[in-house]
XYZ file of C-alpha atoms in Angstrom:
652
model
C -3.276 -18.942 -38.632
C -0.362 -18.781 -36.294
C -0.281 -21.071 -32.895
C 1.307 -19.853 -29.765
C 2.392 -20.741 -26.636
C 1.161 -18.849 -23.306
C 3.680 -17.145 -20.912
C 4.325 -19.573 -18.060
C 3.008 -17.540 -15.819
C -0.085 -17.353 -17.771
C -0.489 -20.967 -18.098
C -0.529 -21.258 -14.185
C -2.812 -18.466 -13.413
C -5.437 -19.910 -16.089
C -4.713 -23.567 -14.408
C -6.005 -21.856 -11.471
C -8.923 -19.306 -12.377
C -10.270 -22.674 -14.460
C -10.160 -25.036 -11.486
C -10.352 -23.239 -8.203
C -12.270 -19.579 -8.880
C -15.870 -20.631 -8.536
C -17.032 -18.394 -5.584
C -17.153 -15.019 -7.366
C -17.671 -15.706 -10.773
C -19.519 -12.320 -11.775
C -16.254 -10.423 -11.560
C -15.328 -11.159 -14.789
C -18.124 -8.804 -16.605
C -16.814 -5.977 -14.408
C -13.528 -6.668 -15.572
C -14.270 -7.312 -19.596
C -16.056 -3.969 -19.161
C -13.463 -2.153 -17.400
C -10.945 -3.103 -19.839
C -13.479 -1.991 -22.848
C -13.642 1.305 -20.932
C -9.551 1.889 -20.677
C -10.108 0.973 -24.333
C -12.245 4.103 -24.895
C -10.170 6.330 -22.850
C -6.946 5.634 -24.816
C -8.752 6.455 -27.954
C -10.352 9.617 -26.846
C -7.502 11.037 -25.236
C -5.467 10.748 -28.625
C -8.464 12.180 -30.709
C -7.742 15.278 -28.839
C -4.085 15.001 -28.315
C -2.296 13.004 -31.396
C -2.925 14.697 -35.256
C -2.857 10.835 -36.206
C -5.973 10.676 -34.937
C -8.242 13.501 -34.942
C -9.597 12.887 -37.639
C -11.365 9.923 -36.305
C -14.574 10.632 -35.222
C -16.389 8.692 -32.686
C -19.283 8.021 -30.222
C -17.840 6.114 -27.297
C -19.858 3.101 -26.499
C -19.534 -0.313 -24.909
C -22.241 -2.849 -26.160
C -23.097 -6.298 -24.461
C -25.127 -8.988 -25.959
C -26.239 -12.698 -25.539
C -26.895 -16.058 -27.048
C -28.454 -18.710 -25.124
C -28.729 -20.974 -27.740
C -25.009 -20.516 -29.023
C -24.169 -20.047 -25.042
C -22.294 -16.847 -25.736
C -21.813 -13.535 -24.289
C -20.052 -10.746 -25.952
C -18.567 -7.425 -24.813
C -17.437 -4.980 -27.406
C -16.193 -1.396 -27.831
C -15.116 0.863 -30.423
C -12.122 2.082 -28.665
C -8.494 1.725 -29.380
C -8.381 -1.622 -30.567
C -5.428 -3.932 -31.013
C -3.286 -5.463 -33.853
C -1.866 -8.871 -33.782
C 1.258 -7.869 -31.997
C -1.234 -5.934 -29.085
C -2.869 -9.151 -28.644
C 0.219 -11.282 -28.117
C 1.563 -8.337 -25.320
C -1.994 -8.038 -23.897
C -3.324 -11.393 -23.855
C -0.813 -13.778 -24.203
C 1.629 -12.383 -21.703
C 1.495 -10.631 -18.146
C 4.158 -7.745 -17.355
C 2.644 -6.675 -14.230
C 5.151 -8.160 -11.789
C 2.516 -8.268 -9.210
C 1.544 -11.780 -11.127
C 3.430 -14.008 -8.951
C 2.166 -12.164 -5.562
C -1.233 -13.228 -7.156
C -0.331 -16.682 -8.109
C 0.851 -17.297 -4.472
C -2.042 -15.533 -2.882
C -4.330 -17.810 -5.260
C -2.657 -21.027 -3.984
C -2.707 -19.819 -0.322
C -6.737 -19.401 0.029
C -7.856 -19.104 -4.133
C -11.713 -18.251 -3.051
C -11.347 -15.981 -0.726
C -8.807 -14.035 -2.626
C -10.824 -13.798 -5.872
C -11.835 -10.398 -5.889
C -8.563 -9.597 -5.997
C -8.068 -10.061 -9.714
C -8.242 -6.736 -10.778
C -5.955 -5.316 -8.857
C -3.041 -7.719 -10.187
C -3.259 -6.536 -14.136
C -4.945 -10.304 -15.243
C -8.542 -9.045 -15.245
C -9.263 -10.552 -19.117
C -8.359 -14.140 -17.834
C -11.274 -14.121 -15.505
C -13.354 -14.511 -17.987
C -12.316 -18.469 -18.401
C -13.970 -18.817 -14.924
C -17.571 -18.792 -17.141
C -16.138 -19.879 -20.460
C -14.447 -22.759 -21.794
C -13.126 -20.732 -24.802
C -12.888 -17.256 -25.850
C -12.482 -15.026 -28.921
C -11.312 -11.393 -29.502
C -12.059 -10.227 -32.666
C -10.182 -6.299 -33.110
C -9.140 -3.518 -35.428
C -6.593 -1.194 -34.159
C -7.391 2.737 -34.635
C -5.849 3.950 -37.706
C -5.701 0.484 -39.521
C -7.293 -1.432 -42.158
C -6.810 -5.500 -40.934
C -8.544 -7.043 -38.497
C -7.397 -9.665 -35.742
C -8.504 -12.677 -34.582
C -7.099 -13.914 -30.679
C -8.585 -17.042 -29.570
C -7.965 -19.924 -26.433
C -9.620 -22.600 -24.970
C -7.289 -21.296 -21.775
C -5.094 -24.312 -21.662
C -1.257 -23.829 -22.718
C -1.694 -21.797 -25.991
C -3.524 -19.233 -28.288
C -3.848 -18.802 -31.633
C -4.023 -15.465 -34.004
C -5.086 -15.205 -37.411
C -6.282 -12.352 -39.839
C -10.181 -11.786 -40.722
C -11.515 -10.877 -43.527
C -14.235 -10.004 -45.977
C -17.698 -10.029 -43.825
C -16.603 -11.324 -40.537
C -13.882 -7.984 -40.345
C -14.547 -5.401 -38.559
C -16.000 -1.867 -40.134
C -14.915 0.265 -37.530
C -11.777 0.263 -34.767
C -12.369 -1.299 -31.341
C -12.493 -4.800 -29.927
C -15.431 -7.747 -29.695
C -14.682 -10.184 -26.591
C -17.017 -13.244 -27.139
C -17.283 -15.755 -24.481
C -18.578 -19.672 -25.302
C -20.119 -20.105 -22.153
C -19.760 -23.147 -20.071
C -22.834 -24.461 -18.373
C -22.841 -23.056 -15.037
C -21.900 -19.425 -16.670
C -24.997 -19.854 -18.903
C -26.139 -18.248 -15.798
C -25.025 -14.982 -17.156
C -26.723 -15.033 -20.603
C -29.887 -13.079 -19.436
C -31.095 -9.570 -19.127
C -31.674 -9.611 -15.643
C -28.220 -11.006 -14.344
C -26.337 -8.559 -16.684
C -28.174 -5.567 -15.825
C -27.881 -6.385 -11.772
C -24.053 -6.973 -12.662
C -23.658 -3.470 -14.187
C -24.902 -1.150 -11.855
C -23.416 -2.866 -8.980
C -20.131 -2.664 -10.400
C -19.716 -0.462 -13.378
C -22.872 1.950 -13.153
C -20.313 4.680 -12.889
C -18.257 4.029 -15.905
C -17.994 7.139 -17.817
C -19.371 5.969 -20.893
C -22.673 4.594 -21.782
C -23.239 0.588 -21.558
C -25.983 -0.789 -23.852
C -27.770 -4.215 -23.218
C -29.103 -6.158 -26.600
C -31.398 -8.949 -25.696
C -34.567 -10.346 -27.255
C -38.123 -9.172 -25.908
C -41.219 -11.134 -26.150
C -44.149 -9.695 -27.196
C -47.858 -10.876 -26.041
C -51.482 -10.559 -27.693
C -54.329 -8.822 -25.407
C -54.816 -12.667 -24.258
C -51.506 -13.088 -22.829
C -50.679 -15.234 -25.655
C -46.580 -15.116 -27.047
C -46.541 -13.861 -30.242
C -43.110 -13.319 -31.286
C -40.550 -11.131 -30.053
C -38.577 -8.266 -31.157
C -34.873 -7.564 -30.429
C -34.182 -4.400 -28.317
C -30.914 -2.161 -27.132
C -31.449 -0.080 -23.683
C -28.731 1.646 -21.756
C -28.105 -0.035 -18.539
C -25.573 2.254 -17.097
C -26.048 5.914 -15.487
C -22.360 7.042 -17.109
C -22.674 10.017 -14.783
C -19.347 11.461 -13.210
C -19.882 11.237 -9.150
C -17.199 13.203 -8.749
C -18.958 16.130 -10.767
C -21.994 16.146 -9.574
C -22.953 18.041 -6.328
C -22.318 16.510 -2.671
C -26.038 17.185 -2.087
C -27.241 14.810 -4.642
C -24.905 11.699 -3.704
C -25.745 9.072 -0.796
C -23.301 7.142 0.755
C -24.639 4.166 -1.119
C -23.251 5.863 -4.462
C -19.514 6.579 -2.619
C -19.531 3.183 -1.953
C -20.615 1.672 -5.403
C -18.122 3.942 -7.411
C -15.634 2.926 -5.209
C -16.517 -0.627 -6.169
C -15.301 -0.020 -9.732
C -11.749 2.035 -9.147
C -10.693 -0.062 -5.841
C -10.784 -3.751 -8.028
C -13.061 -5.224 -5.130
C -16.475 -5.683 -3.082
C -15.105 -4.165 0.039
C -16.256 -0.350 1.133
C -13.806 2.068 2.175
C -12.605 3.455 5.358
C -13.022 7.038 4.497
C -13.658 9.079 1.619
C -13.146 12.665 0.567
C -14.805 14.733 -1.739
C -13.661 18.382 -3.000
C -14.645 20.828 -5.722
C -12.623 23.891 -5.793
C -13.521 27.040 -7.799
C -11.889 30.413 -8.144
C -7.901 30.969 -9.139
C -7.937 27.032 -9.488
C -11.287 24.868 -11.034
C -10.754 21.317 -10.018
C -13.207 18.384 -8.850
C -11.205 15.509 -6.402
C -12.938 12.267 -5.394
C -10.100 10.116 -2.742
C -11.199 7.165 -0.939
C -8.780 5.373 1.810
C -9.453 1.897 1.615
C -10.303 -0.535 4.988
C -7.001 -2.753 3.968
C -3.818 -1.677 2.606
C -2.863 -2.419 -1.288
C -1.290 -5.643 -1.716
C 2.212 -3.907 -3.605
C 1.988 -0.990 -0.883
C 5.956 -1.939 -0.417
C 6.613 -2.428 -3.823
C 9.064 -0.612 -5.758
C 6.575 -0.931 -8.631
C 3.384 -0.249 -6.836
C 0.273 0.271 -8.549
C -0.559 4.168 -8.005
C -4.870 4.601 -6.985
C -5.374 8.043 -8.862
C -6.190 9.090 -11.742
C -6.049 11.919 -13.593
C -8.727 13.438 -15.917
C -8.897 16.926 -17.384
C -12.548 18.019 -18.177
C -13.857 14.709 -18.045
C -11.082 13.132 -20.267
C -9.321 10.369 -18.972
C -5.862 11.286 -19.090
C -3.317 8.932 -16.823
C -3.673 6.454 -14.013
C -0.063 5.032 -13.878
C 1.637 8.318 -13.142
C 3.180 8.157 -9.475
C 3.382 11.892 -9.401
C -0.470 12.465 -8.471
C 0.125 11.878 -5.247
C 3.075 11.693 -2.802
C 4.771 8.180 -2.336
C 3.744 8.095 1.504
C -0.017 8.498 0.300
C 0.592 6.049 -2.451
C -2.507 3.890 -0.257
C -5.031 6.805 -1.969
C -7.739 5.542 -4.518
C -9.441 8.157 -6.592
C -9.691 10.744 -9.067
C -8.471 14.054 -9.865
C -10.575 16.212 -12.083
C -9.085 19.567 -13.553
C -10.496 22.186 -15.851
C -7.263 24.170 -16.278
C -5.072 21.524 -17.552
C -4.913 21.568 -21.693
C -6.155 18.290 -22.848
C -2.923 17.415 -24.781
C -0.665 17.659 -22.014
C 2.377 15.094 -22.146
C 3.183 12.828 -19.736
C 6.651 14.967 -19.145
C 4.786 18.476 -18.718
C 2.507 16.417 -15.811
C 5.802 16.226 -13.636
C 6.192 20.090 -14.166
C 3.061 21.560 -14.204
C 2.495 23.978 -11.724
C -1.755 23.653 -12.074
C -1.227 20.085 -11.240
C 1.240 20.930 -8.218
C -1.045 23.127 -6.755
C -3.902 20.724 -7.304
C -1.676 17.672 -5.274
C -0.451 20.184 -2.723
C -3.865 21.249 -1.902
C -5.125 17.832 -1.924
C -1.941 16.808 0.207
C -3.105 19.292 2.850
C -7.110 18.439 2.592
C -6.134 14.296 3.041
C -3.814 15.171 6.022
C -6.559 17.405 7.847
C -9.347 14.800 7.245
C -6.781 12.157 8.589
C -6.618 14.716 11.509
C -10.189 14.883 11.713
C -10.524 11.073 11.816
C -7.803 10.965 15.025
C -9.461 14.061 16.941
C -13.459 11.837 16.197
C -11.487 8.521 17.732
C -12.816 9.665 21.210
C -16.535 10.345 20.082
C -17.767 6.857 19.779
C -16.528 3.028 19.339
C -16.801 3.527 15.781
C -14.909 6.233 15.311
C -12.379 4.636 17.727
C -12.560 1.538 15.476
C -12.256 3.118 12.479
C -9.141 5.701 13.123
C -7.591 2.161 15.114
C -7.949 0.976 11.478
C -6.183 3.546 9.688
C -3.567 3.722 11.825
C -2.930 -0.399 11.617
C -2.960 -0.052 8.158
C -1.294 3.172 7.124
C 0.870 4.335 9.820
C 4.037 3.065 8.466
C 3.754 4.736 4.901
C 2.729 8.035 7.077
C 6.032 7.984 8.877
C 7.430 7.881 5.409
C 5.863 11.051 4.823
C 8.075 12.609 7.785
C 11.294 11.933 5.852
C 9.424 13.088 2.208
C 7.903 15.988 3.061
C 9.282 19.006 4.839
C 6.590 21.296 4.001
C 3.813 18.990 5.821
C 6.084 17.363 8.589
C 4.213 19.446 11.451
C 0.683 17.565 10.133
C 2.354 14.503 9.930
C 4.229 14.682 13.452
C 1.002 15.030 14.926
C -0.478 12.118 12.869
C 1.895 9.263 13.429
C 1.349 6.762 16.074
C 3.617 4.880 18.388
C 3.733 2.103 21.004
C 4.740 2.901 24.313
C 6.065 1.994 27.668
C 3.045 3.792 29.189
C 0.705 2.540 27.240
C -0.124 -1.151 26.774
C -2.138 -2.959 24.327
C -5.332 -4.332 25.540
C -8.314 -6.578 23.769
C -10.058 -3.300 23.679
C -7.378 -1.252 22.523
C -4.448 -1.387 20.161
C -1.920 0.873 22.572
C -0.652 3.294 20.287
C 0.387 7.024 21.458
C 1.307 10.403 19.841
C 4.060 12.763 20.272
C 1.376 15.212 21.803
C -0.140 12.336 24.055
C 3.641 11.870 25.501
C 4.233 15.785 26.351
C 1.418 15.947 28.248
C 2.641 12.723 30.911
C 6.206 14.156 30.836
C 7.571 14.689 34.261
C 8.170 18.507 34.940
C 11.627 18.588 35.032
C 11.849 16.236 31.470
C 13.661 17.890 28.316
C 13.497 15.087 25.809
C 11.138 12.564 24.084
C 12.851 8.887 24.766
C 12.414 6.667 22.331
C 14.059 2.841 21.637
C 14.204 1.485 18.150
C 15.285 -2.270 17.185
C 18.932 -3.617 17.531
C 18.283 -5.788 14.775
C 15.898 -6.999 11.986
C 14.397 -9.284 14.143
C 13.626 -6.782 17.045
C 9.557 -6.810 17.690
C 7.861 -4.812 20.223
C 8.155 -7.235 22.798
C 11.509 -7.848 22.233
C 12.005 -3.479 22.874
C 9.868 -3.741 25.807
C 11.904 -6.305 27.919
C 15.196 -4.256 27.015
C 17.626 -3.907 29.450
C 18.050 -0.322 28.616
C 14.960 0.720 29.681
C 15.708 -0.515 32.967
C 16.767 2.893 34.382
C 13.802 4.528 32.833
C 11.407 2.532 34.275
C 12.916 2.840 37.895
C 12.253 6.551 37.303
C 9.107 6.324 35.652
C 10.052 8.085 32.477
C 8.252 6.895 29.374
C 9.877 5.585 26.176
C 8.183 5.041 23.225
C 8.645 1.785 20.898
C 9.559 1.680 17.760
C 9.733 -1.705 16.195
C 9.243 -0.534 12.455
C 12.758 -0.888 10.581
C 11.450 2.759 9.029
C 11.825 4.335 12.509
C 15.934 3.978 12.461
C 15.559 6.482 9.204
C 12.868 8.554 9.955
C 13.185 9.473 13.839
C 16.672 10.621 13.568
C 16.280 13.030 10.855
C 13.377 14.471 12.825
C 15.558 15.625 15.378
C 12.801 17.259 17.408
C 9.299 17.445 18.412
C 7.547 20.759 17.646
C 4.235 21.978 19.117
C 2.218 25.197 19.770
C 0.765 25.451 23.474
C -0.526 28.273 25.223
C 2.025 30.075 27.619
C 1.591 31.413 31.116
C 0.253 35.058 29.248
C -2.518 32.910 26.920
C -0.840 33.589 23.836
C 0.518 30.751 21.854
C 4.119 29.876 21.746
C 6.174 27.297 20.107
C 7.836 24.822 22.129
C 10.118 21.670 21.052
C 11.861 18.513 22.798
C 14.479 16.852 21.237
C 14.155 13.083 20.312
C 16.917 10.820 22.363
C 17.031 7.149 21.355
C 17.915 5.051 24.612
C 19.889 3.174 22.514
C 22.655 5.790 22.242
C 25.556 7.253 24.087
C 24.741 10.186 25.901
C 21.027 9.593 26.132
C 21.176 8.829 29.951
C 22.524 12.282 30.700
C 18.979 13.503 32.059
C 18.394 9.931 34.405
C 19.982 12.301 37.289
C 22.260 9.307 38.131
C 25.453 10.256 39.810
C 28.223 8.872 37.961
C 30.247 7.992 41.039
C 34.022 8.644 40.176
C 35.192 6.405 42.836
C 32.916 3.688 41.346
C 34.242 3.880 37.959
C 38.010 3.930 39.087
C 37.347 0.865 40.823
C 35.605 -1.004 37.669
C 38.538 0.196 35.584
C 40.558 -3.031 35.966
C 37.115 -5.156 35.139
C 36.491 -2.757 32.216
C 39.709 -3.361 30.975
C 39.890 -7.196 31.219
C 36.760 -7.302 29.386
C 37.792 -5.074 26.666
C 41.183 -7.198 26.305
C 39.051 -10.376 25.570
C 36.557 -8.895 22.851
C 39.154 -6.844 20.947
C 38.173 -5.263 18.037
C 34.271 -6.882 18.505
C 33.332 -3.663 20.327
C 34.033 -0.018 19.542
C 34.375 0.106 23.367
C 33.272 -0.823 26.831
C 32.106 1.092 29.619
C 30.296 1.191 33.077
C 26.507 1.495 32.673
C 24.840 4.185 34.435
C 21.553 2.864 33.111
C 21.338 -0.459 34.160
C 19.634 -2.212 37.541
C 19.229 -5.524 37.069
C 20.755 -6.963 33.666
C 24.540 -7.787 33.615
C 25.053 -5.524 30.156
C 23.352 -3.840 27.209
C 24.999 -2.479 24.134
C 24.151 1.017 22.457
C 25.293 2.788 19.538
C 27.919 5.708 19.321
C 25.710 9.108 18.758
C 27.259 9.562 15.376
C 27.151 5.750 13.706
C 23.975 4.437 12.341
C 22.164 1.755 14.120
C 23.287 -1.953 13.563
C 19.336 -2.392 12.477
C 20.119 0.362 9.739
C 23.456 -1.389 8.855
C 21.184 -4.723 8.652
C 19.045 -2.843 6.295
C 21.564 -1.211 4.270
C 23.005 -4.944 3.316
C 20.016 -6.539 2.996
C 19.194 -4.134 0.451
C 22.347 -5.099 -1.919
C 24.925 -2.199 -0.481
C 27.719 -5.426 0.721
C 30.410 -2.478 1.391
C 28.547 -0.919 4.299
C 31.017 -0.888 7.049
C 30.394 -3.000 10.101
C 29.255 -0.864 13.063
C 30.814 -2.353 16.228
C 28.717 -1.819 19.271
C 29.557 -0.177 22.293
C 28.993 -2.477 25.403
C 28.019 -1.024 28.941
C 28.370 -3.171 32.022
C 26.394 -3.192 35.075
C 29.335 -3.025 37.846
C 27.348 -4.376 40.472
C 26.078 -7.439 38.934
C 27.469 -10.707 40.696
C 28.890 -12.070 36.980
C 30.523 -8.152 36.328
C 31.760 -8.124 40.137
C 33.181 -12.020 39.913
C 35.717 -10.687 37.340
C 37.462 -8.559 39.935
C 40.085 -11.195 41.097
C 39.725 -13.741 37.859
C 43.285 -14.064 36.783
C 42.030 -17.237 34.155
C 42.514 -15.963 30.818
C 40.007 -18.281 28.958
C 36.991 -17.767 32.044
C 37.558 -13.811 31.296
C 37.249 -14.561 28.003
C 34.006 -16.731 28.070
C 32.144 -14.372 30.176
C 32.813 -11.474 28.152
C 31.614 -13.109 25.401
C 28.689 -13.834 27.128
C 28.093 -10.407 28.317
C 28.211 -9.154 24.608
C 26.364 -12.151 23.384
C 23.201 -11.374 25.815
C 23.251 -7.738 25.018
C 22.919 -8.678 21.418
C 20.135 -11.421 21.852
C 18.254 -8.965 24.209
C 18.340 -6.706 21.384
C 17.237 -9.102 18.543
C 20.555 -8.984 17.036
C 21.630 -12.472 15.300
C 25.034 -13.908 16.978
C 27.562 -14.611 14.443
C 28.926 -17.731 16.168
C 25.657 -19.205 18.113
C 27.817 -22.637 18.555
C 30.990 -20.479 20.125
C 28.347 -18.558 22.325
C 26.426 -22.091 23.648
C 29.805 -23.534 24.276
C 31.194 -21.115 26.227
C 28.191 -20.653 28.207
C 28.133 -24.162 28.796
C 31.374 -24.056 30.319
C 30.528 -20.900 32.692
C 27.356 -22.949 33.568
C 29.627 -26.063 34.528
C 31.936 -24.164 36.793
């Protein structure tokens, strides 16, 4: 017998599970059945794809049994099985990087988050919520030895070879739980059947329950008992059944099994395609964004089957990255069963299914948007979708050129013309924007954040909006970091609209950032040459004082009340883009210098006209630049120096 120490993260996890997670113990059975189903899926695939396994003949099944006297509950399968090395890797360590995040979430609110266990790949350990000791007896397919893994859920586990009568006669694994007093409530037929029907009814393999049924004579007196074994799940692939046979509850029950939680989906899409390609798809939109939505190593949400044979659930090629929040199943009739992961990535059949599925999903999103005005429920549903998934859809504008026009009408923004309120999130679209445009307006205007700290409130208060507000020109508020990448690459918004003769015409509007040079051309402000000449000496004083801190200093035609603002050169990346690149480790990113625009009519600026004191000119110039940076949410390089200069000006 060999004793091993648990990986540190496993020890922390077990401590939390044993001492904190008691609000939803029953999910341990869902997780053990899910693991058994995965083991059966893997062996089923290998028996048709790998020559070494084709000789194995097995009827896949999951068996559950219990013994109240011995206080045990057993979940067994005849799937791929594990050897000693597999037991150590699978049950002694946690490979998924999401474990740290899981531990943090549990620390914040363990009971509330107990239904997240399956999402982090740590489902097996949930069994310690109901057991104080667990044994796993397993034999790997194609091997002769049987191994036992055992632990009391503390700091260590043991492995040893099992011989003689106790050794397994076929491949697979049996998980034996030695139940606690609280866990003993699950050692009965009715509890197990109820949990399986709620969480695992649609598992593709038969689940059998073995129990002792009491027998009575004709007078109702107990005369003994007999052991019975019954199947307790339907085992039907819901996505292969006709939609006419299914109810809303059926879809929601299946979702619980594939989404690792007991919440309800926001929306689902069930498709059966016949013709050149035959395939079935069932996709779900979660009500809440997955925890790893913005992780590089996010967990894909779509499983691939071929003729109901499970192929993979970790292939990121099944959906484009911007739709990584989608959960569901693709089942193809045309792919070969022995298709490899490498072939999948270039397979034309799968690519066609993927493209059709993406268009179907985007069409469903559009239908949700169109229905938002029909009822309060539909409006709430759409606003939930936008709140959770608007940002990844924006990624699609950059990634998916083929569907860009569809995505342009789906993404939403905040706007100076639409205020958020308790009853509305205040979102607007490009299509809504053009209906409110002034008759002679040629461009769609937007403002992005100057720094990583920029938010909607900061942008709405930006001095850059003063002239647009005065001219009643709407500006879209783009406070997502990704907007700085996506929108400049978009360049314009194009839409088909009815022309004068009623025929549809394609019209286009350029997208202009108000925090860039040249965006103020359409404001209609008369650029007074005389004013420029008069302000020339002041501009030169400010420019000399600031030196190479700025790219240029100019007289502004867009400011009304504020003394200064900063803009980016039309050919430079934004300051926020530069900050993002540095945050991602690109330290060699060149420093982006802003252009400072000053309001020549403002008393602070006008006061420099006759100023000769070099220190005072420098203080005013630095404060004008500092205020402009702060207004855009950009962190000052030297806040102490800024405060010192500001105090000197206030004192004088």
